[in-house]
Short mmCIF file of C-alpha atoms in Angstrom, two decimals:
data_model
loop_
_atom_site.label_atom_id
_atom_site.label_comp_id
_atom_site.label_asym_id
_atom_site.label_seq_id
_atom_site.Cartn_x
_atom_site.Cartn_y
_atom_site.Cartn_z
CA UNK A 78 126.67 50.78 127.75
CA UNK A 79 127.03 53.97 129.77
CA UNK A 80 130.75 53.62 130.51
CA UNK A 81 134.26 51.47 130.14
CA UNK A 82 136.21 50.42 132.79
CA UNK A 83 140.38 50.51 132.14
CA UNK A 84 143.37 50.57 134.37
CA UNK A 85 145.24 53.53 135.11
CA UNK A 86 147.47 54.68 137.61
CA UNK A 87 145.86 58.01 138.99
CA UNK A 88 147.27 58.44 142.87
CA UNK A 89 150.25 60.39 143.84
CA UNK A 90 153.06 58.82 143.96
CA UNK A 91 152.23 57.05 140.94
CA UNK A 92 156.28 56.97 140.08
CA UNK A 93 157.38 55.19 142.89
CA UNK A 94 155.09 52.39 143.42
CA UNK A 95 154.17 49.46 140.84
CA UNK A 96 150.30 50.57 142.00
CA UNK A 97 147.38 50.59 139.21
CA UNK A 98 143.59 50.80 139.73
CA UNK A 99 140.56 50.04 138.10
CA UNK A 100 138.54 52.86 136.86
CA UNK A 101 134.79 53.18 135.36
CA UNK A 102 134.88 56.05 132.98
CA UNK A 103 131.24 56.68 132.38
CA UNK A 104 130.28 58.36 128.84
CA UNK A 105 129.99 61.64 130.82
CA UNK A 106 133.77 61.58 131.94
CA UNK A 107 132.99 60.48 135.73
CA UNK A 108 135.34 58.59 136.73
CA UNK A 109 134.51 56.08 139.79
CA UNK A 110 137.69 54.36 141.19
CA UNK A 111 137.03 50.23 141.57
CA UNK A 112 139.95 49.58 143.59
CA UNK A 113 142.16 50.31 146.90
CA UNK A 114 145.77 51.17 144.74
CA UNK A 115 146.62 47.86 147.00
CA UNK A 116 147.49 46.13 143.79
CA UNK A 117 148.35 46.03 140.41
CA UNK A 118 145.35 45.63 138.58
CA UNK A 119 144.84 45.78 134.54
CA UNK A 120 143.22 44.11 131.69
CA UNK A 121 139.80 44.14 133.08
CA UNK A 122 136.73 42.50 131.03
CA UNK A 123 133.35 42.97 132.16
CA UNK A 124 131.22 40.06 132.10
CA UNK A 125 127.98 40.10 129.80
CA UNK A 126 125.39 41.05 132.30
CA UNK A 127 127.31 44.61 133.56
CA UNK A 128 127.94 43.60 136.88
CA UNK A 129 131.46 42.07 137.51
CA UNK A 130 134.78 42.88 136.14
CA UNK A 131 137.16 39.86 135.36
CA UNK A 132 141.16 40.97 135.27
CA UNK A 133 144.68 40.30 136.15
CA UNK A 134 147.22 41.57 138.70
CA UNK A 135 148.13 41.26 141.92
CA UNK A 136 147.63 42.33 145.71
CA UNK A 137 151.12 43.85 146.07
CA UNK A 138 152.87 46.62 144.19
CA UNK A 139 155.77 46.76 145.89
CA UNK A 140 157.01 43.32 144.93
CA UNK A 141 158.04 41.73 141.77
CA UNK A 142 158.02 39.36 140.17
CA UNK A 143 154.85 37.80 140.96
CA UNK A 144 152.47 35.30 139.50
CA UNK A 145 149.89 37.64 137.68
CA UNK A 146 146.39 36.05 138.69
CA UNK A 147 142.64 36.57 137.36
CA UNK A 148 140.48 37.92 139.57
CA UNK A 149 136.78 39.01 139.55
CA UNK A 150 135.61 42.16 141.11
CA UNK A 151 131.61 42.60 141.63
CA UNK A 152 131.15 46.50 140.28
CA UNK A 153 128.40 47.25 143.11
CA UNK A 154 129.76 46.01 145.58
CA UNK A 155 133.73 46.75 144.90
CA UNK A 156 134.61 43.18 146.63
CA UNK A 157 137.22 41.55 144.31
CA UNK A 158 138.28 37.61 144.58
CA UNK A 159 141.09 35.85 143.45
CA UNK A 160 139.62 32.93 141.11
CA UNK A 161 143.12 31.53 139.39
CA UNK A 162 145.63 30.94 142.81
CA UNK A 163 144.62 26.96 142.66
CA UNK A 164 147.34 26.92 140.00
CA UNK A 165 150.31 28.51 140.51
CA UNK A 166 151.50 30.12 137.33
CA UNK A 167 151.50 33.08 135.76
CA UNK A 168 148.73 34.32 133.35
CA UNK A 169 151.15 37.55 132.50
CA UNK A 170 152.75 35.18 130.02
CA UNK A 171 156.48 35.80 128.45
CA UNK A 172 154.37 36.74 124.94
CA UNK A 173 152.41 39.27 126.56
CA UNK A 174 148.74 38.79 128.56
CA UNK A 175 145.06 38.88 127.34
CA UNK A 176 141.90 40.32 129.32
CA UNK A 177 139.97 37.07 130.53
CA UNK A 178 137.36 36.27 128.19
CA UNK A 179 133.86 35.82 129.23
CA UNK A 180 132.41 32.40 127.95
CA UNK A 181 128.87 31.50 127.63
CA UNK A 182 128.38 28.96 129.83
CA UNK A 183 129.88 32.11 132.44
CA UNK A 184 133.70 30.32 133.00
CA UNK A 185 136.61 32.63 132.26
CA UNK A 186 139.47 32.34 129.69
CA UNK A 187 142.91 33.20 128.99
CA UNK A 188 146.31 31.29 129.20
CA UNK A 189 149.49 30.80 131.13
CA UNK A 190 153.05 29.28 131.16
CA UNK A 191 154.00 26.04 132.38
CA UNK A 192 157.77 25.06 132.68
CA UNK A 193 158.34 26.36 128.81
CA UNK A 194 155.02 25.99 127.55
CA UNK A 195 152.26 27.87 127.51
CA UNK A 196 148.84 26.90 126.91
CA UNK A 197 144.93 27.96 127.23
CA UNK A 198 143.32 27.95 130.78
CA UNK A 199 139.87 27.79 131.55
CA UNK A 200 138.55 29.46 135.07
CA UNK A 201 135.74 29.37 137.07
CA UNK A 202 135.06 32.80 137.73
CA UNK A 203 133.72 31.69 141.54
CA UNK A 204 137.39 29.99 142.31
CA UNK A 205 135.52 27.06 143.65
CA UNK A 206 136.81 24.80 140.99
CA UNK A 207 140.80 24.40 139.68
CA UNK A 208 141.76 26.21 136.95
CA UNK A 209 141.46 23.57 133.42
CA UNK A 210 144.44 23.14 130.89
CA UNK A 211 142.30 23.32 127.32
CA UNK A 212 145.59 23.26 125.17
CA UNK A 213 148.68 20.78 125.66
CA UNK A 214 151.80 19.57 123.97
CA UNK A 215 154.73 21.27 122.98
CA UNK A 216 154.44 24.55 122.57
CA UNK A 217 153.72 28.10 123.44
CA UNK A 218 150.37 30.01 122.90
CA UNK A 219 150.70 33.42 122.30
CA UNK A 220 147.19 34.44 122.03
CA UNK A 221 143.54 33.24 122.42
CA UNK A 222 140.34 34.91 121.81
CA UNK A 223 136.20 33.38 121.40
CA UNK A 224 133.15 34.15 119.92
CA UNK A 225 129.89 32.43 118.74
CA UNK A 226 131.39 28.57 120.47
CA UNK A 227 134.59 29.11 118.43
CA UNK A 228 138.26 29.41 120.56
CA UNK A 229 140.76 30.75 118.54
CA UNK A 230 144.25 30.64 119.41
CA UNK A 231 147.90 31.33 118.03
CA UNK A 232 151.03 29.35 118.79
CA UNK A 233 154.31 28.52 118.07
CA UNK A 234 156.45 24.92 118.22
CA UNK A 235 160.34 24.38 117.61
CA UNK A 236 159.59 23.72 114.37
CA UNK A 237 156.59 25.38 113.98
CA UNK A 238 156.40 29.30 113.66
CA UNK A 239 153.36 31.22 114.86
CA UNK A 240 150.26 30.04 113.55
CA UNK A 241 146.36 30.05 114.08
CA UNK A 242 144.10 27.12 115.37
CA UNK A 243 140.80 26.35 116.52
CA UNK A 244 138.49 25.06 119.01
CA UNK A 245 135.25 23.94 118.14
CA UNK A 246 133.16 21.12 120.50
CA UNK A 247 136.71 20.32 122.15
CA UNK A 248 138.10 19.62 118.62
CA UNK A 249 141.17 21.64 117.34
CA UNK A 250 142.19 22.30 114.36
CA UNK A 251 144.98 23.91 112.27
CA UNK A 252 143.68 27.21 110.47
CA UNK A 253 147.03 28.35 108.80
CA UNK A 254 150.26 27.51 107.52
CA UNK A 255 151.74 30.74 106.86
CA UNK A 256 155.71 29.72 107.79
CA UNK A 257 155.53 26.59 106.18
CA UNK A 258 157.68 27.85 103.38
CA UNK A 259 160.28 28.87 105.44
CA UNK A 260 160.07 25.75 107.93
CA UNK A 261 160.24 23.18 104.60
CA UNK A 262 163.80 25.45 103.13
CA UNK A 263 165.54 25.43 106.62
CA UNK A 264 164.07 22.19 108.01
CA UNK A 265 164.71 23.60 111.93
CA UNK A 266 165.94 21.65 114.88
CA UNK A 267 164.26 20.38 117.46
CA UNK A 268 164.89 20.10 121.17
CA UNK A 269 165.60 17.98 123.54
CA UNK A 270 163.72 18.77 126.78
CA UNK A 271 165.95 17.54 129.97
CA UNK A 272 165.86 18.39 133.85
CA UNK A 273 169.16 18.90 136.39
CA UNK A 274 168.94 19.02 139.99
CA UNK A 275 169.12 22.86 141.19
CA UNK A 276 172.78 24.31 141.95
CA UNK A 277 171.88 24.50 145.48
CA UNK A 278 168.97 24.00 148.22
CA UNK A 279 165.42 25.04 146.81
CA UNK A 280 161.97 23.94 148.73
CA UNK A 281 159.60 26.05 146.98
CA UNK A 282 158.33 23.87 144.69
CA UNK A 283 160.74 20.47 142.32
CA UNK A 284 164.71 21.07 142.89
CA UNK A 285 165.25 20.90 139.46
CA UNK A 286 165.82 22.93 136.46
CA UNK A 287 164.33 22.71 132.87
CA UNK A 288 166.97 22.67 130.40
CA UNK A 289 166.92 21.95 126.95
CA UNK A 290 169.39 21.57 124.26
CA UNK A 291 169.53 21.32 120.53
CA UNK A 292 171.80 19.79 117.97
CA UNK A 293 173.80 21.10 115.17
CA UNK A 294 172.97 20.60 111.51
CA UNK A 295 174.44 17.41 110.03
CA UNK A 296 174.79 15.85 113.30
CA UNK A 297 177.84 13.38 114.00
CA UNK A 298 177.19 11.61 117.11
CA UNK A 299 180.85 10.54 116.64
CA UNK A 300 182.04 13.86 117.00
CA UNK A 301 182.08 16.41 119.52
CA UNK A 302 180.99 19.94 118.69
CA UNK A 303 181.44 23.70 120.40
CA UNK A 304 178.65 24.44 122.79
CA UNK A 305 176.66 27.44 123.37
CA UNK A 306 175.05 28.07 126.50
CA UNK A 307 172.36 30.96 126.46
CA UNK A 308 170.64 32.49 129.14
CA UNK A 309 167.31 34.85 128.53
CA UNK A 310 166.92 38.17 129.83
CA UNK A 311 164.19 39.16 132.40
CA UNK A 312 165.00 37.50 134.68
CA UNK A 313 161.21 36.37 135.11
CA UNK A 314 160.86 35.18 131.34
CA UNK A 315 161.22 31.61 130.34
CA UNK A 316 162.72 29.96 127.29
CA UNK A 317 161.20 27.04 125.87
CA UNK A 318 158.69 25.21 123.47
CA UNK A 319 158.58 27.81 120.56
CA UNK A 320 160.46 28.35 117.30
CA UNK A 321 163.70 30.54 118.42
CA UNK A 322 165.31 32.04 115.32
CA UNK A 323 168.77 32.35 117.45
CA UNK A 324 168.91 28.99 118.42
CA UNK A 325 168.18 27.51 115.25
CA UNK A 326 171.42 29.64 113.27
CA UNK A 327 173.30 28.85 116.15
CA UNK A 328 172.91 25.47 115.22
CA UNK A 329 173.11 25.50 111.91
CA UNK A 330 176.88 27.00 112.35
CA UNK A 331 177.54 23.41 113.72
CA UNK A 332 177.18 24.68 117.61
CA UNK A 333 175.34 22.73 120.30
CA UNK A 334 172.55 24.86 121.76
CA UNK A 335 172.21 24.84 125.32
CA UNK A 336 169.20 27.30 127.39
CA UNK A 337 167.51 26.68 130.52
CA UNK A 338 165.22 28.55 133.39
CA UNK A 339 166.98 28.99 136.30
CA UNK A 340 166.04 30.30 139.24
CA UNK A 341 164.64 33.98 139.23
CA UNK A 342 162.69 33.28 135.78
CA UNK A 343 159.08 32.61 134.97
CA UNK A 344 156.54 29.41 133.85
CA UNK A 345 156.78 27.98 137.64
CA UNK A 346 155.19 28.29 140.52
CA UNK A 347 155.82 32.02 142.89
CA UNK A 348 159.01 30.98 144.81
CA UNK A 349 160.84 30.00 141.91
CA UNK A 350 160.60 33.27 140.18
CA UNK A 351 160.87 35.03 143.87
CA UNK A 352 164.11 32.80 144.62
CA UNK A 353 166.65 35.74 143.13
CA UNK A 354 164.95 38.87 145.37
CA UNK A 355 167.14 40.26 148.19
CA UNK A 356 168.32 39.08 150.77
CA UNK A 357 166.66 42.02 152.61
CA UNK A 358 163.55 41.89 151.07
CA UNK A 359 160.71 42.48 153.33
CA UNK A 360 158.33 39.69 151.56
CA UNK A 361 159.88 37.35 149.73
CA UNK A 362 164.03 36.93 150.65
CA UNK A 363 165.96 35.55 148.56
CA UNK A 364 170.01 34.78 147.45
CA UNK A 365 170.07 38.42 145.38
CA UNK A 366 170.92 38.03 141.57
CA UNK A 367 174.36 36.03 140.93
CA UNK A 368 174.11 33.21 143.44
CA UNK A 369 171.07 30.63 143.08
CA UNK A 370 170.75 31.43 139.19
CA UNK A 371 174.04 31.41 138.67
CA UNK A 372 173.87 27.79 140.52
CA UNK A 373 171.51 26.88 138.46
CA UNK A 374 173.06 27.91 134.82
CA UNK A 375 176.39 25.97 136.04
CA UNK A 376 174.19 22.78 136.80
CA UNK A 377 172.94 22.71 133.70
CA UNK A 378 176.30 23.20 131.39
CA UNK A 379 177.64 20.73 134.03
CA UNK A 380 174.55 18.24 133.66
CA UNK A 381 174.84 18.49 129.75
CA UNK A 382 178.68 18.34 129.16
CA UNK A 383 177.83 15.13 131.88
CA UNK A 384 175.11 13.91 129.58
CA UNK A 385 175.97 14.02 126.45
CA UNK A 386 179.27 13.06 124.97
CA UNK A 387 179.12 15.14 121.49
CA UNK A 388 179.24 18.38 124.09
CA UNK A 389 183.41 19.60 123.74
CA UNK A 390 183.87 20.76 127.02
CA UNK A 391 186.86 22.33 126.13
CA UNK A 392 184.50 24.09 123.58
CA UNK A 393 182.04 25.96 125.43
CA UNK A 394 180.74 29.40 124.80
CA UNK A 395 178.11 31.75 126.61
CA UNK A 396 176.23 34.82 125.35
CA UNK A 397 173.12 36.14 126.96
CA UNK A 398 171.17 39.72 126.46
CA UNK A 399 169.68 42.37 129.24
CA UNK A 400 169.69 40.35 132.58
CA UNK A 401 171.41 37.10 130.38
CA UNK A 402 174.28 40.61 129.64
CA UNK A 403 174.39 40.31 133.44
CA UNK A 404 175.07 36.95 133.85
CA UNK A 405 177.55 37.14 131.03
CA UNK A 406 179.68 39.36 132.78
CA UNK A 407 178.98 37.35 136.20
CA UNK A 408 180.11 33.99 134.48
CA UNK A 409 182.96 35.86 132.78
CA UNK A 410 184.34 37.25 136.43
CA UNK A 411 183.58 34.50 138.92
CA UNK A 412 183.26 31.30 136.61
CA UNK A 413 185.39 32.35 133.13
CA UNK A 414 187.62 28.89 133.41
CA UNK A 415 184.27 27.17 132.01
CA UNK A 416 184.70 29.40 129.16
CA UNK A 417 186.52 29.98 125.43
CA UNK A 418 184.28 32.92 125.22
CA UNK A 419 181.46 34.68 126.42
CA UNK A 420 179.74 37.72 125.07
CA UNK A 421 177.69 40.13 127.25
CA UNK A 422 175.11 41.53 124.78
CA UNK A 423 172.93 45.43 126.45
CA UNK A 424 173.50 44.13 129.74
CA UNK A 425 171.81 45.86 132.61
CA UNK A 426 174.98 45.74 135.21
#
C-alpha cells in the first residue's frame, strides 16, 4: 500500500456546512482530494484490488436528516455511484455505522434499520441489483464484520442483551451468551409490536406508526395499571427490537410501557424522517418540530389506551430525554390534560 484514504473536512467554511471529503493520504503526506465537498462522505473501504473506494454519506450537506447510503467511487477516475438507493433506509444506523465490507465474491456489506430492527445488508457494489436482507427477526444488529467466508455479527433482542453470532454457508449461529446471567435473574419483558394510523395526512411512504408496548411484571389482565409513554431523543433515532434497560424497570415498577417512532425519526424510508423539517426548508418542507410528531405520539397513547383495556387512562405518564425533553415540555403546554405527569429530562428547547 502506498497510501490510506479517510474522510476529513478540509475546505473553508468547514463550520458552517455538514460538508466532508474523501482524501488519499499517500505514505509521503500528499494528500489528493477524491471528492467535490458536494456531500457528506465518510467511512470509506477500498476494495481488494486498489481501485475503488466503497463508503457512506450523502449528496447534500446542507440537509438533515437523510438516509445515509453506500456508494462506490472509482479512485482513477473520481466518478462515484450510489449502489444502496433501491432500498430506502438508512445504513447510518441508531447504534452507530460500519465501513462497507468488501466480500470475496466482490458484493458489499454492512447493515441498516428497518421500522425498529436492524439487520445485515448485502450490496452489489454496481447498484444493478436490490440491496439483500442476510439477517431477520426481531432484533437489532449493532455490528458486522467478515473474514476468511465467516460473517460475524452482534445483536441485541428484548430479551436478549448484546451478543455475537455467525454466518457460515448461510447458516447462523449463536457464539456467546455473555448476559444470560442477568436475563435468567430478571426474566425481562417482551413487547408487543402494534401499528396506528398517523395523527394526520402523510404520503411519503405507509400512514402509520410503529408502536410498541410492554407489560408490567406480574401482569393482571383484570386490572388496569399506570402507563408510561416514552419518546426517544434524536429526533432521527428509532426505538425498537433490542433489550432497553429503561423500559424493562419501568415495568417492573408495575407501569405499562408505551414508545413509538413518530414522524421525524429514523428506520423508514427519507420522507418519514424529513416529515418534521421546516416549513421553509428549501428541499425537503415539512410541519416544523411539534405538529406531525406530536400527531403521531397522541395517536399512539390514543390507539393504546383504545386497544388495550389494562391501560388506566386516568393513569398516564410521559418522560422523554434531548428532543423526547422537547416533546415533554410540548405535551406538557399544548396537550397536559392527557397527563398525571410528565418529566422533561436535558431537553434541547
Amino acid at each position: 500500500s502506498t497510501g490510506v484514504v479517510t474522510s476529513a473536512a478540509l475546505h473553508d467554511g468547514w463550520d458552517i456546512d455538514l460538508a466532508t471529503d474523501l482524501h488519499m493520504v499517500k505514505l509521503d503526506g500528499t494528500i489528493t482530494t477524491l471528492t467535490d465537498r458536494k456531500g457528506v462522505y465518510y467511512q470509506p473501504s477500498v476494495s481488494p484490488d486498489g481501485k475503488q473506494v466503497a463508503f457512506l454519506g450523502q449528496d447534500d450537506p446542507l440537509t438533515s436528516p437523510q438516509n445515509d447510503h453506500i456508494g462506490v467511487l472509482d479512485i482513477a477516475t473520481k466518478k462515484r455511484v450510489w449502489v444502496s438507493r433501491g432500498l430506502d433506509r438508512t445504513f447510518a444506523t441508531t447504534s452507530g455505522s460500519i465501513a462497507p465490507i468488501w466480500m470475496p465474491d466482490g458484493s458489499l456489506l454492512a447493515y441498516a434499520e428497518d421500522r425498529g430492527t436492524a439487520h445485515v445488508v448485502r450490496v452489489d457494489p454496481s447498484g444493478k441489483r436490490p440491496p439483500e436482507w442476510i439477517t431477520t427477526g426481531r432484533r437489532i444488529v449493532k455490528s458486522v464484520h467478515a473474514a476468511n467466508g465467516v460473517i460475524g455479527f452482534v445483536a441485541s433482542a428484548v430479551d436478549q442483551m448484546t451478543e455475537a453470532f455467525s454466518i457460515v454457508s448461510g447458516k447462523e449461529r449463536k457464539l456467546s451468551e455473555l448476559g444470560a446471567n442477568l436475563i435468567a435473574e430478571t426474566a425481562p419483558q417482551s413487547w408487543e409490536h402494534f401499528t396506528v394510523p398517523c395523527g394526520s395526512a402523510y404520503t411519503g411512504g405507509p400512514a402509520e406508526v410503529d408502536a410498541w408496548i410492554m407489560k408490567p411484571k406480574e401482569f393482571d389482565p383484570k386490572k388496569k395499571y399506570p402507563v408510561l409513554l416514552n419518546v426517544h431523543g434524536g429526533p432521527h433515532t428509532q426505538y425498537g427490537e433490542t433489550y432497553f434497560d429503561e423500559a424493562q424497570m419501568q415495568a417492573a415498577a408495575g407501569f405499562v410501557v408505551i414508545m413509538s417512532n413518530p414522524r421525524g425519526s429514523s428506520g423508514r424510508e427519507q420522507a418519514w424522517g424529513q416529515a418534521i423539517l421546516g416549513r421553509e426548508h428549501p428541499v425537503a418542507p415539512g410541519t416544523g418540530w411539534g405538529d406531525a410528531d406530536v400527531k403521531d405520539v397522541l395517536a399512539v397513547l390514543d390507539g393504546a389506551l383504545a386497544k388495550y383495556s389494562f391501560c388506566d387512562p386516568k393513569r398516564v405518564g410521559m418522560l422523554g430525554g434531548s428532543y423526547g425533553g422537547y416533546m415533554a415540555t410540548m405535551l406538557a403546554g399544548c396537550h397536559g390534560e392527557k397527563f398525571k405527569a410528565i418529566c422533561s429530562e436535558r431537553a434541547v428547547n
